[in-house]
XYZ file of C-alpha atoms in Angstrom:
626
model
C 144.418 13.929 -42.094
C 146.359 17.032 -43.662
C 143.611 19.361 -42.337
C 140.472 19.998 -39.890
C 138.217 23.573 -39.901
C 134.981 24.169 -39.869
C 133.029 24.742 -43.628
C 133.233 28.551 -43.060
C 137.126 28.393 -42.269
C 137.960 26.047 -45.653
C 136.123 28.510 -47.742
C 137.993 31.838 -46.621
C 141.393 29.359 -46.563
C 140.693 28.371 -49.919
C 139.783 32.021 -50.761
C 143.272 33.599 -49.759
C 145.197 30.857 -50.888
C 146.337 29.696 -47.860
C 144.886 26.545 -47.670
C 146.931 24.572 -50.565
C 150.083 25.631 -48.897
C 149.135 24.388 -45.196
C 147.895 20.967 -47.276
C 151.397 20.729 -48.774
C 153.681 21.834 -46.299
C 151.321 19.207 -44.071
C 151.729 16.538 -46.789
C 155.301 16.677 -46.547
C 155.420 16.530 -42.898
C 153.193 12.936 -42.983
C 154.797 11.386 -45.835
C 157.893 12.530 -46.321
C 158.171 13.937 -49.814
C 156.271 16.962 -51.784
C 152.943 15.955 -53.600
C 152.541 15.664 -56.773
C 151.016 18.438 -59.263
C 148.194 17.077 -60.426
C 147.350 16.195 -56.388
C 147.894 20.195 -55.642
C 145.932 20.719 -58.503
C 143.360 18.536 -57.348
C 142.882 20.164 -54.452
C 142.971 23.696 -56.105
C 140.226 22.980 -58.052
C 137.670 20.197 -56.072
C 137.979 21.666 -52.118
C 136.752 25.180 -53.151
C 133.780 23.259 -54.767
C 133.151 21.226 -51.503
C 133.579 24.140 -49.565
C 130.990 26.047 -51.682
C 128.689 23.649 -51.633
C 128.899 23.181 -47.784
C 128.152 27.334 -47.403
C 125.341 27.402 -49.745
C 123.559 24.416 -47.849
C 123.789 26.661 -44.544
C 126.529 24.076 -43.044
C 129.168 26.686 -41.977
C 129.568 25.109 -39.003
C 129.955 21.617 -40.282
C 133.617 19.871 -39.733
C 135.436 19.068 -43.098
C 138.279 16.700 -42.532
C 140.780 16.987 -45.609
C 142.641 13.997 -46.805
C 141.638 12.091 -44.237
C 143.749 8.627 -43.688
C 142.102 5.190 -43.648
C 143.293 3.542 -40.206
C 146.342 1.103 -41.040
C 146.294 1.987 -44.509
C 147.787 4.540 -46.656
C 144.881 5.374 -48.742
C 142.851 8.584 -48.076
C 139.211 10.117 -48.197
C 139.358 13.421 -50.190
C 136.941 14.592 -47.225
C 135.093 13.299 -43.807
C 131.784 15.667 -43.132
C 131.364 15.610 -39.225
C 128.321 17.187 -38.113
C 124.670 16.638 -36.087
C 121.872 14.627 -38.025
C 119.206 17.395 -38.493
C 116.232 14.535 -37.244
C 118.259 12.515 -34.687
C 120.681 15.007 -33.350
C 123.292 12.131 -32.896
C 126.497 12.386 -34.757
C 126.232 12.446 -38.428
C 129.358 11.506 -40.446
C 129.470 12.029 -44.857
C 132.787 10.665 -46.669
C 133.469 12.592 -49.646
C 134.988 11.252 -53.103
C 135.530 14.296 -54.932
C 136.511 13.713 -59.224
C 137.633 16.684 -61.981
C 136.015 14.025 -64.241
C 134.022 15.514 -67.198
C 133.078 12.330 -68.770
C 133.463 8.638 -68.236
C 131.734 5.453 -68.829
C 131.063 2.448 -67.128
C 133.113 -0.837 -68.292
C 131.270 -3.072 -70.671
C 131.999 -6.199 -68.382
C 131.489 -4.459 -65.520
C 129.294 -1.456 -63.963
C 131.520 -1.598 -60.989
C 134.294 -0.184 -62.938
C 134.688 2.661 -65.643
C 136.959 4.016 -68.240
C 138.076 7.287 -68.824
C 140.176 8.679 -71.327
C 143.312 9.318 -69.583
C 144.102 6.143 -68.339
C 144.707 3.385 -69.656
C 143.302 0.692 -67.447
C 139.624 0.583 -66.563
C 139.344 2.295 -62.537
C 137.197 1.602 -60.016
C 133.359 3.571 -60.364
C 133.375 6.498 -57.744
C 130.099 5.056 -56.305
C 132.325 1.443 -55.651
C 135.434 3.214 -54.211
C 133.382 5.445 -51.918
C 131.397 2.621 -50.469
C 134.813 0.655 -49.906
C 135.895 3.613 -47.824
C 132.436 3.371 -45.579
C 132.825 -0.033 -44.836
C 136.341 0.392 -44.329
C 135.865 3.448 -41.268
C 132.750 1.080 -40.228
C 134.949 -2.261 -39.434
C 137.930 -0.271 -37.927
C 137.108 2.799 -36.011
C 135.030 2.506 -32.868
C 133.175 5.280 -32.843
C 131.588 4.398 -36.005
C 131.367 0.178 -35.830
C 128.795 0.151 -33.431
C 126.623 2.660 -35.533
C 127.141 2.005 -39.027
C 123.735 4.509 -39.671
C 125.716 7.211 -39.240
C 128.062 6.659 -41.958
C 126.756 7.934 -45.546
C 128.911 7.783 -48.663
C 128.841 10.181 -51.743
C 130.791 10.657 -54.913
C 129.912 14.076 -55.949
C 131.974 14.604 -59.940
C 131.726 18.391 -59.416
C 133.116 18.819 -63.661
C 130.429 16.003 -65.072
C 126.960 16.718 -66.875
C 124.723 14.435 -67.388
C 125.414 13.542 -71.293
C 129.390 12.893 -70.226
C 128.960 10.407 -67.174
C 125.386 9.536 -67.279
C 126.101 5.919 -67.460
C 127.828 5.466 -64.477
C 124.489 5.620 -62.574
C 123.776 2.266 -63.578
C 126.208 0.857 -60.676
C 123.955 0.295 -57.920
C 123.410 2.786 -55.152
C 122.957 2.888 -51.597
C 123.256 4.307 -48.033
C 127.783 4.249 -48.448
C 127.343 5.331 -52.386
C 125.574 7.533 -54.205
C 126.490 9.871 -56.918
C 126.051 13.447 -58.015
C 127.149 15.603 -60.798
C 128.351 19.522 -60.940
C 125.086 19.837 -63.352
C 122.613 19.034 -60.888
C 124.392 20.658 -58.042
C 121.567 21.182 -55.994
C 120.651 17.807 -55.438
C 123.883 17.665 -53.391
C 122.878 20.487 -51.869
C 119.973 18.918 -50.967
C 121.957 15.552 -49.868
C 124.044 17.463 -47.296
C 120.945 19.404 -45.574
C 119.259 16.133 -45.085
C 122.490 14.473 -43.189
C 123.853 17.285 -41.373
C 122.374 20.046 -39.364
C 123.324 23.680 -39.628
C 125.308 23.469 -36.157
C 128.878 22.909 -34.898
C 130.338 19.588 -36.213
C 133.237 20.016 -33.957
C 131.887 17.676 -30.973
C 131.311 15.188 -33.515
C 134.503 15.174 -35.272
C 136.221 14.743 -31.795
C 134.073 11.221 -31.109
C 135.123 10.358 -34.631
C 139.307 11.241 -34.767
C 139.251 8.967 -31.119
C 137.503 6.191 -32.311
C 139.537 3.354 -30.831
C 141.140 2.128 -33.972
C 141.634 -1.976 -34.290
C 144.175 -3.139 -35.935
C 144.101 -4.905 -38.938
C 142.200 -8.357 -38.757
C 145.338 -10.656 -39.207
C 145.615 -12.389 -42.238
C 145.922 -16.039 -40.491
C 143.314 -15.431 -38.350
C 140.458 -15.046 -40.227
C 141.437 -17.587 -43.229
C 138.824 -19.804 -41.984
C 135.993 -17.587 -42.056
C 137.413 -15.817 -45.170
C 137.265 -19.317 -47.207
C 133.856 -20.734 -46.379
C 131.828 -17.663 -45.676
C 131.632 -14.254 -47.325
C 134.922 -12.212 -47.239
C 135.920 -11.004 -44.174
C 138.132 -8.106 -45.537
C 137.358 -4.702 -47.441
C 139.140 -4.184 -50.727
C 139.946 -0.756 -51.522
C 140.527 0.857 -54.580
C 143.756 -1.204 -56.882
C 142.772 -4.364 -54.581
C 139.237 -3.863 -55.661
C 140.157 -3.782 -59.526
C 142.365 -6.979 -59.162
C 139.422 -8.647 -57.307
C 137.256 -7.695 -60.425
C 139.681 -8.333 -62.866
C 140.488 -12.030 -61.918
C 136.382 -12.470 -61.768
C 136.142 -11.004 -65.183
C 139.045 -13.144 -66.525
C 136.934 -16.513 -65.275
C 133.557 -15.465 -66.595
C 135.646 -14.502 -70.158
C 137.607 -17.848 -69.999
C 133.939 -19.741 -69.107
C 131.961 -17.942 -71.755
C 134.243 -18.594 -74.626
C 136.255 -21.081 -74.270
C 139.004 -18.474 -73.154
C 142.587 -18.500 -71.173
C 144.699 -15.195 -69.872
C 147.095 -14.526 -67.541
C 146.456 -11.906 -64.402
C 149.343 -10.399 -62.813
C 148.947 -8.170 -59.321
C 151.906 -7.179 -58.561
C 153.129 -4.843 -54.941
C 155.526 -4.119 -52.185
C 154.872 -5.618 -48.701
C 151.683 -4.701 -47.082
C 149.629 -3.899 -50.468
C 147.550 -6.471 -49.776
C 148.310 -9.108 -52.318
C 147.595 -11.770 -49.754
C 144.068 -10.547 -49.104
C 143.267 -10.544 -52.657
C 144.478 -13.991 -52.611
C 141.937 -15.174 -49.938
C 139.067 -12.911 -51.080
C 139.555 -14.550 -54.471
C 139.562 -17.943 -53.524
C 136.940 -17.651 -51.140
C 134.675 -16.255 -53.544
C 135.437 -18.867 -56.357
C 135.096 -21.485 -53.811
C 131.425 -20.224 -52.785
C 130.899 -19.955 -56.846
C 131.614 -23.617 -57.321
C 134.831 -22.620 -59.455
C 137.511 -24.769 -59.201
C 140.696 -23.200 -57.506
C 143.778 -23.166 -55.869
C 146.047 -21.183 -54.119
C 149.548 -22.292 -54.372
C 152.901 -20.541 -53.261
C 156.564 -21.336 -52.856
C 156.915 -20.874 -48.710
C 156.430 -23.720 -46.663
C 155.688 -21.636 -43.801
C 152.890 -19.794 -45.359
C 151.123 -23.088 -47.236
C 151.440 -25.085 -43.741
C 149.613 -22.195 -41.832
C 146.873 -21.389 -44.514
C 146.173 -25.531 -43.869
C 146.117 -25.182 -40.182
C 144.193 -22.135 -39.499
C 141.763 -21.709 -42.944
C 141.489 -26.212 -42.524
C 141.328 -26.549 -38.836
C 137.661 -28.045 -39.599
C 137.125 -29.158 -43.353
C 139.672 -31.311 -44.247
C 138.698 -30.350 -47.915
C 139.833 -26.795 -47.274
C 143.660 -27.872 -46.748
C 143.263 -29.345 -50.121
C 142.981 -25.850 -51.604
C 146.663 -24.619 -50.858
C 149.583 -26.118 -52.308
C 152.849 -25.307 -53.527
C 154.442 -24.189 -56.996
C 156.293 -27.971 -57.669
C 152.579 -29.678 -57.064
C 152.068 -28.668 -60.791
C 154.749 -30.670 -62.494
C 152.033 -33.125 -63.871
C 148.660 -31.910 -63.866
C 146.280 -31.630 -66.798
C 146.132 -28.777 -68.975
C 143.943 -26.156 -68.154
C 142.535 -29.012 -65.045
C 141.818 -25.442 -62.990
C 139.774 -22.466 -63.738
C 141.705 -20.257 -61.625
C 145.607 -21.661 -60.092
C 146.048 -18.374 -57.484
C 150.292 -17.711 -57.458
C 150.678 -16.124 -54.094
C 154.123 -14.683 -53.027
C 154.898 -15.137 -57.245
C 158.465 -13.739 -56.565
C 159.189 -17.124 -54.764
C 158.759 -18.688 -58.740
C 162.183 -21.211 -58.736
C 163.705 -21.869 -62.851
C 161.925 -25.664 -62.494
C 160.584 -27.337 -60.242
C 162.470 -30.463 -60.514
C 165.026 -30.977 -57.457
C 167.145 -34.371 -56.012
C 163.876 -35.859 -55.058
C 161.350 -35.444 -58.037
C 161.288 -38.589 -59.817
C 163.102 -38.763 -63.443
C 159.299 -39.745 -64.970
C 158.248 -36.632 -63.718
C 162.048 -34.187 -64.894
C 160.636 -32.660 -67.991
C 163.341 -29.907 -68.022
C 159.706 -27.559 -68.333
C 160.096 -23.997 -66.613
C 158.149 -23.483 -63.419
C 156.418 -20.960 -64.417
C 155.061 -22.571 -67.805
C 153.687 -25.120 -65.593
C 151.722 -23.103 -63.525
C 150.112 -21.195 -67.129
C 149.464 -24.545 -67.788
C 147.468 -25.632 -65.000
C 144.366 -23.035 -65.655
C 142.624 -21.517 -67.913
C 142.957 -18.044 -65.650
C 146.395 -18.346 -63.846
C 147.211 -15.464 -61.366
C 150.466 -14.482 -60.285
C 150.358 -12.021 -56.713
C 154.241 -11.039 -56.672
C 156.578 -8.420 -55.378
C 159.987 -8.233 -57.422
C 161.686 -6.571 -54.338
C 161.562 -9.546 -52.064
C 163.357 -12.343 -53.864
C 166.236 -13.407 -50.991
C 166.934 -16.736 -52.620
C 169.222 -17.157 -55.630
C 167.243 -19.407 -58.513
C 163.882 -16.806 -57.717
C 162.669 -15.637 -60.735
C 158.884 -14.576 -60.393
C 159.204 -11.234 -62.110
C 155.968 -9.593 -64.086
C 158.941 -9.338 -67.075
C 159.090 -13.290 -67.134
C 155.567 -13.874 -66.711
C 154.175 -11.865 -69.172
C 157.558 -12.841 -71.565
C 156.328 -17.029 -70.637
C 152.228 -15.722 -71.835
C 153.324 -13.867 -74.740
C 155.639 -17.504 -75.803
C 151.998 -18.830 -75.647
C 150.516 -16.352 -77.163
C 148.468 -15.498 -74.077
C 146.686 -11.781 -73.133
C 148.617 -11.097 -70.145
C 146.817 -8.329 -67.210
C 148.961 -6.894 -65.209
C 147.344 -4.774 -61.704
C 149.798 -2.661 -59.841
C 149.412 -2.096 -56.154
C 150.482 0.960 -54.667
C 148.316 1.483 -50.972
C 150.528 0.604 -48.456
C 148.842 -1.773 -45.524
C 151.055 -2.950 -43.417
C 153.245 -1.282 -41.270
C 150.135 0.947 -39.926
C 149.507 1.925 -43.569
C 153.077 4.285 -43.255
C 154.270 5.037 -46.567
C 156.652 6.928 -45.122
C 158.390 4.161 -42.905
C 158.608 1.996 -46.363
C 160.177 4.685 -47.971
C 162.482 5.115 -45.174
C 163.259 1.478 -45.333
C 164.393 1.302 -48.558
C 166.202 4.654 -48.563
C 168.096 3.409 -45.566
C 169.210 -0.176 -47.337
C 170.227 1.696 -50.444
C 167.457 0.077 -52.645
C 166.216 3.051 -53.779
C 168.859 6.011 -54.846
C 169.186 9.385 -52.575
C 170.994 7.617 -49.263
C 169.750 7.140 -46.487
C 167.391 9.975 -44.738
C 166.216 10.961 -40.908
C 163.372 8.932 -39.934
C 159.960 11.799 -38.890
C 157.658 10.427 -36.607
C 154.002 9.904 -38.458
C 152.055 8.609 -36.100
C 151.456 5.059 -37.895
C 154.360 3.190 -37.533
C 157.055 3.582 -33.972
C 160.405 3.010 -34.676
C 162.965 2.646 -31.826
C 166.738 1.410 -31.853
C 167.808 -0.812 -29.169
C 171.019 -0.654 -27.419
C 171.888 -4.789 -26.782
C 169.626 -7.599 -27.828
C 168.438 -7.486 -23.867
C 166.507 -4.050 -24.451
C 164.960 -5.266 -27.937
C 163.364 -8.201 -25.988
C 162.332 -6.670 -23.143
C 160.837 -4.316 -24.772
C 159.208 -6.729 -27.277
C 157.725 -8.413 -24.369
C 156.566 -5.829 -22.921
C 154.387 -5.193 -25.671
C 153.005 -8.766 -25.343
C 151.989 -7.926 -21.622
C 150.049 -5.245 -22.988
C 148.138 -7.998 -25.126
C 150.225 -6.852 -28.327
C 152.058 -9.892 -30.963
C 155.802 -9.844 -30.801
C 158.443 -11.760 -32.635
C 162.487 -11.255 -32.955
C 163.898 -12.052 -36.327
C 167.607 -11.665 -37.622
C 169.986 -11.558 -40.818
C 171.415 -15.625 -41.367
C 174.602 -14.431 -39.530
C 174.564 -17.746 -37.171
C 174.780 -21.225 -37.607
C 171.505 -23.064 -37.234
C 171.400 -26.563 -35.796
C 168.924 -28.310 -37.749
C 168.750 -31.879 -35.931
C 167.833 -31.620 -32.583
C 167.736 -35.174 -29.990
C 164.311 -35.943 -28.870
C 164.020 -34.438 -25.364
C 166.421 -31.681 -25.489
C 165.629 -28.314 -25.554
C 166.637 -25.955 -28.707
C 170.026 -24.940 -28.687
C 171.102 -21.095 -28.248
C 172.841 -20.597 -31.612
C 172.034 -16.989 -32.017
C 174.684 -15.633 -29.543
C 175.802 -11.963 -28.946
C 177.226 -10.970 -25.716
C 175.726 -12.432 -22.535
C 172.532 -12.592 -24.545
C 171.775 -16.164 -26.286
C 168.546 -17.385 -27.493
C 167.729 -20.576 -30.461
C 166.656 -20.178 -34.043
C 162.843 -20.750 -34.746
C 162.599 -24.859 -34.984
C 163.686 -26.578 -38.355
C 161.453 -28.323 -39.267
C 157.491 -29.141 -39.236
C 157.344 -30.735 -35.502
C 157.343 -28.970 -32.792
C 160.365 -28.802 -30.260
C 160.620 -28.224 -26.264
C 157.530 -26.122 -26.785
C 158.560 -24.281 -29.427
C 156.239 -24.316 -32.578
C 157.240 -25.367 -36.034
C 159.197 -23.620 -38.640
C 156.015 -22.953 -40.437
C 153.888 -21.791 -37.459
C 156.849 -19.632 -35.864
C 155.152 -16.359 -36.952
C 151.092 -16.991 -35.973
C 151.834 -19.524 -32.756
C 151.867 -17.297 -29.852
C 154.840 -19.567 -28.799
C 156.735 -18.404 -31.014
C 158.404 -15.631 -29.121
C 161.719 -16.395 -27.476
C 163.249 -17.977 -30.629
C 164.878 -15.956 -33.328
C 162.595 -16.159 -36.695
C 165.022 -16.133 -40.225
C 164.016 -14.227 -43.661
C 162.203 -17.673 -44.822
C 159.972 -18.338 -41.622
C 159.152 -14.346 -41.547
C 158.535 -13.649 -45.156
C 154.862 -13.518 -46.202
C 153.634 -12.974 -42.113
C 153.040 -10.168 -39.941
C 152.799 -9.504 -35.434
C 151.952 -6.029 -34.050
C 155.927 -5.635 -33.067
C 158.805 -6.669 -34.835
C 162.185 -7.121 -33.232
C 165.118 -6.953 -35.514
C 168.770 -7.782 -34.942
C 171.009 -6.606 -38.166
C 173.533 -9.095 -38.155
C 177.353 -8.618 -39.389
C 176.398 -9.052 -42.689
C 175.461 -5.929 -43.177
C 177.919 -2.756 -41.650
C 177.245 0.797 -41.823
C 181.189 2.232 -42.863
C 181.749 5.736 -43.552
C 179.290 6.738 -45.691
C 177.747 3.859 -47.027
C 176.488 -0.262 -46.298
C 178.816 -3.093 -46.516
C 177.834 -6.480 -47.351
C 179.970 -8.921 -45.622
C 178.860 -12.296 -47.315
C 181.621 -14.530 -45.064
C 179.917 -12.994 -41.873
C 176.468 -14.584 -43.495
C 175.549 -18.317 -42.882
C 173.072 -18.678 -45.633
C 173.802 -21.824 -46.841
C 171.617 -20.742 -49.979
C 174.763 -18.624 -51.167
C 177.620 -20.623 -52.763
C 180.707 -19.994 -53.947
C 179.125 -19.405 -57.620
C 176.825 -16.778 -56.357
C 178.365 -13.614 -57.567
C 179.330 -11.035 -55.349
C 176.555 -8.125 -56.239
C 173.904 -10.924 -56.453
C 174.379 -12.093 -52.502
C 175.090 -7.994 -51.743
C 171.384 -7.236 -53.418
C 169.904 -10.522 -51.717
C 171.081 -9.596 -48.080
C 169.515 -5.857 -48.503
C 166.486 -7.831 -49.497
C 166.528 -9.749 -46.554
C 166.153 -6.727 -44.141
C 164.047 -5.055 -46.337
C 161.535 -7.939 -45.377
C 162.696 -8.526 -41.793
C 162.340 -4.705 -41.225
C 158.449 -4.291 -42.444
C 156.684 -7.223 -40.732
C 155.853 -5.019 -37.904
C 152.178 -3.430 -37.823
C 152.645 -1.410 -35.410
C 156.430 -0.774 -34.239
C 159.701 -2.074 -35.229
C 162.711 -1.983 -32.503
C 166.242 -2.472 -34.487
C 169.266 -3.407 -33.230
C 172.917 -3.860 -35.026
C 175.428 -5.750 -33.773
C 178.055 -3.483 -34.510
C 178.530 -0.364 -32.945
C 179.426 1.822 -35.979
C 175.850 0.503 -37.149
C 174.266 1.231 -34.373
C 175.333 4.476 -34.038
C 174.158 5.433 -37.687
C 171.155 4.273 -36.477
C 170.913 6.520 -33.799
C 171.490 9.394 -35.978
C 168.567 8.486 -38.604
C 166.058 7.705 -35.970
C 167.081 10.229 -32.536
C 165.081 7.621 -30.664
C 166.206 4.765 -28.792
C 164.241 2.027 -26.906
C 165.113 3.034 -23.514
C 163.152 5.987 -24.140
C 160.963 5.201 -26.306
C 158.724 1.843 -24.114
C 155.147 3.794 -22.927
């Protein structure tokens, strides 16, 4: 959160002026770069309203928690209300949407989402996004999971009258969601006496801020539950609107004989994956015929395992992009493109039969295949050359078609502890975003430590897996990788630096010595101990990653170096242009570096490197293990 006082305290901040400079000088400090104007303005004109209204209902004493962050996210309440229920006297918590909105109206397809003049796109209804937030604190703080009573929800548009946003009351309302207007300000008046008492919220606010948070509920882990029952994740905000507008695209396409194209596209950790599931489940349980399809063997194999383990039917519902070469027009109502940036030119390759070698792009075949095709993609993590899934070719192959083409950005950040800030780092520090590289400031999401030999990484890495946390070691292609192993013998060590030697992740889809397959590496706990590449790490995540920056990639001076002879990629031939495999190996560490949810140790294996390092972060591991 940017900021914590009682009622009383916001109002005389807000009063001096004081506040909106602690907010923004606090802002900075968390993630790294100013806010925007129209967020300062934002908070110029909607806290003093809050804060007003709080004073006027006699709740002075009440705790108001400013911008307060969503556990493992990056997304933010405008406001937590911590107080004392004025019948129970047990902790009493409100979350806050506040909106400048003067007038809106709900969407014609859907009450869940509205319209409003300056944007473009249709946004999610105040009431919806406020009741994501609820459910959201409820599954993963502690103090609140056990007593989901306490939590109410309200969207209060402090601007609106009746006649400019009186239709958005037809969204349904409840104990996480209701909504008030700046024309009938008293009836939030009357809303906040009746769930907090005029008396110190601070106690409360404590129990709340030291909930015990969870993290995340893996992705992998809960694919069995999300498929065949009802979703086991809470969309927020963009994730809710691509939910809705994939729903809306199948009930257009059923009513009228109808076909678009839906594009979500994101960075890592935006949650495109979770759409995914929460999609599919929900057609499934509809009776809609789907598919989720993507182009990593490692992430199709482990949706099988763990969403299949016990209906066989369920592994039937993820396959891969080249399963579409001959299927019947529009066969699908919805094909779900996970991982889209994976998209190869065709799908032809030495094997496919010549019946089947139409010469027909990849991704026509996939528009082909439904009547709603939806393509979950993020442009920054193609590693391969021949990857083309780009939202500029998708919506260029629907427009050849003559197709409406949807496009939903993501911009919450979700993995990585919900640290925009690391992210930004991230890419700063590869170059893939201009400025150079810049210090790395603590934010309390995401713990970043740099390792001084491949011995500390994995000691400390495993001693986060005493302490009941995931852990996994991945590294840049920089060694060879024996792909045929005898029967009997163990893995061999090919990743070798120093003293320290330890094997790739297995090749292959059988397991070796004890060591799981390539496409389990990242979700079998038995993973650990072998060295995971970009194309077994890609698409996964572990509480702790472990990353060893291979000579492929040298700090010199005053900038990176790509070294593409240090890099063993056989992917990269001697046709592969020089800025192409330069681009592609950032890439690659972009991914390796943000599969961590909770920490990420680093380690170069050159010294120059390493010391850089040093300098960005001031922290190493021997320091840094708790």
């Amino acid at each position: 959160m940017l900021f914590r006082d009682s009622a009383a305290t916001v109002a005389a901040e807000c009063h001096s002026g004081a506040l909106f400079f602690r907010l923004t000088e606090q802002f900075v400090h968390v993630h790294g770069h100013k806010p925007g104007s129209s967020e300062v303005r934002s908070w110029e004109r909607s806290i003093p309203v809050l804060a007003s209204a709080l004073n006027d209902a006699g709740l002075g004493q009440v705790e108001v928690l400013l911008e307060y962050g969503l556990p493992l996210t990056s997304k933010r309440a405008d406001a937590v209300l911590a107080g004392v229920h004025p019948k129970t006297g047990l902790p009493s918590y409100v979350i806050v949407e506040l909106k400048q909105w003067s007038s809106a109206e709900p969407d014609d397809d859907d009450p869940s989402l509205c319209r409003i003049d300056s944007y473009a796109r249709a946004v999610l209804n105040p009431v919806a996004q406020v009741r994501g937030y609820c459910e959201y604190l409820v599954s993963f703080n502690g103090a609140l999971a056990k007593h989901p009573e306490r939590v109410n929800g309200a969207a209060y548009l402090h601007n609106a009258t009746e006649f400019g946003v009186g239709g958005l009351f037809e969204a349904e309302q409840d104990q996480y969601g209701q909504l008030f207007i700046g024309a009938r300000r008293s009836e939030f008046i009357a809303y906040l006496r009746a769930k907090l008492a005029p008396e110190s919220g601070a106690s409360a606010a404590d129990e709340f801020i030291n909930g015990k948070i969870e993290p995340s509920k893996q992705l992998m882990a809960v694919a069995a539950q999300e498929v065949r029952e009802r979703e086991q994740f809470v969309l927020l905000d963009e994730q809710q609107i691509a939910f809705r507008t994939v729903l809306n695209a199948v009930r257009r396409a059923k009513q009228s004989d109808h076909k678009e194209v839906v594009i979500v596209s994101g960075g890592p950790g935006t949650g495109k994956s979770v759409i995914a599931l929460s999609l599919l489940g929900e057609l499934y349980r509809q009776g809609t015929t789907a598919l989720h399809a993507t182009g990593s063997n490692s992430f199709t194999t482990t949706m099988r395992k763990v969403a299949g383990a016990r209906k066989r039917e369920v592994q039937d519902l993820f396959k891969y992009f080249n399963s579409f070469m001959t299927a019947e027009r529009n066969s699908l109502d919805v094909l779900i493109c996970d991982e889209a940036h994976r998209i190869r030119e065709t799908s032809a390759n030495r094997y496919t039969p010549a019946s089947n070698r139409t010469g027909k792009a990849q991704i026509e075949e996939l528009i082909d295949a439904a009547r709603v095709p939806v393509f979950l993609l993020d442009e920054h993590q193609v590693v391969r050359p021949g990857e083309m899934g780009t939202v500029a070719e998708i919506k260029a192959a629907a427009a050849k078609k003559g197709l409406q083409c949807r496009v939903v950005p993501l911009d919450s950040q979700f993995r990585c502890g919900g640290s925009d800030a690391y992210l930004r780092w991230v890419v700063r520090l590869l170059g893939l975003e201009p400025g150079g590289p810049v210090e790395w400031e603590p934010d309390d999401k995401m713990h970043l430590t740099v390792a001084d030999s491949p011995q500390e990484l994995e000691a400390l890495l495993d001693n986060r897996r005493s302490q009941g946390y995931s852990a996994r070691m991945s590294a840049g292609y920089c060694w060879k990788w024996t792909k045929k192993v005898p029967p009997g013998q163990a893995l061999p060590a090919d990743v070798v630096i120093g003293g320290w030697e330890r094997p790739w992740n297995v090749f292959g889809d059988r397991s070796v010595g004890g060591a799981p397959p390539a496409a389990l590496w990242a979700t079998d706990p038995a993973g650990f101990g072998q060295v995971g590449c970009v194309y077994t790490a890609q698409g996964f995540e572990y509480d702790w990653s472990g990353v060893i920056i291979g000579p492929d990639l040298v700090w010199r001076g005053d900038r990176w170096v790509t070294d593409r002879s240090a890099s063993k990629d056989p992917v990269f031939k001697k046709s592969t242009p020089d800025t192409d495999v330069d681009r592609l190996i950032r890439n690659t560490y972009k991914v390796l570096l943000t599969r961590g949810m909770i920490g990420t140790v680093v380690y170069s294996t050159d010294a120059e490197t390493r010391e850089k390092l040093r300098e960005l972060t001031g922290v190493t591991a021997s320091v840094a293990v708790v």
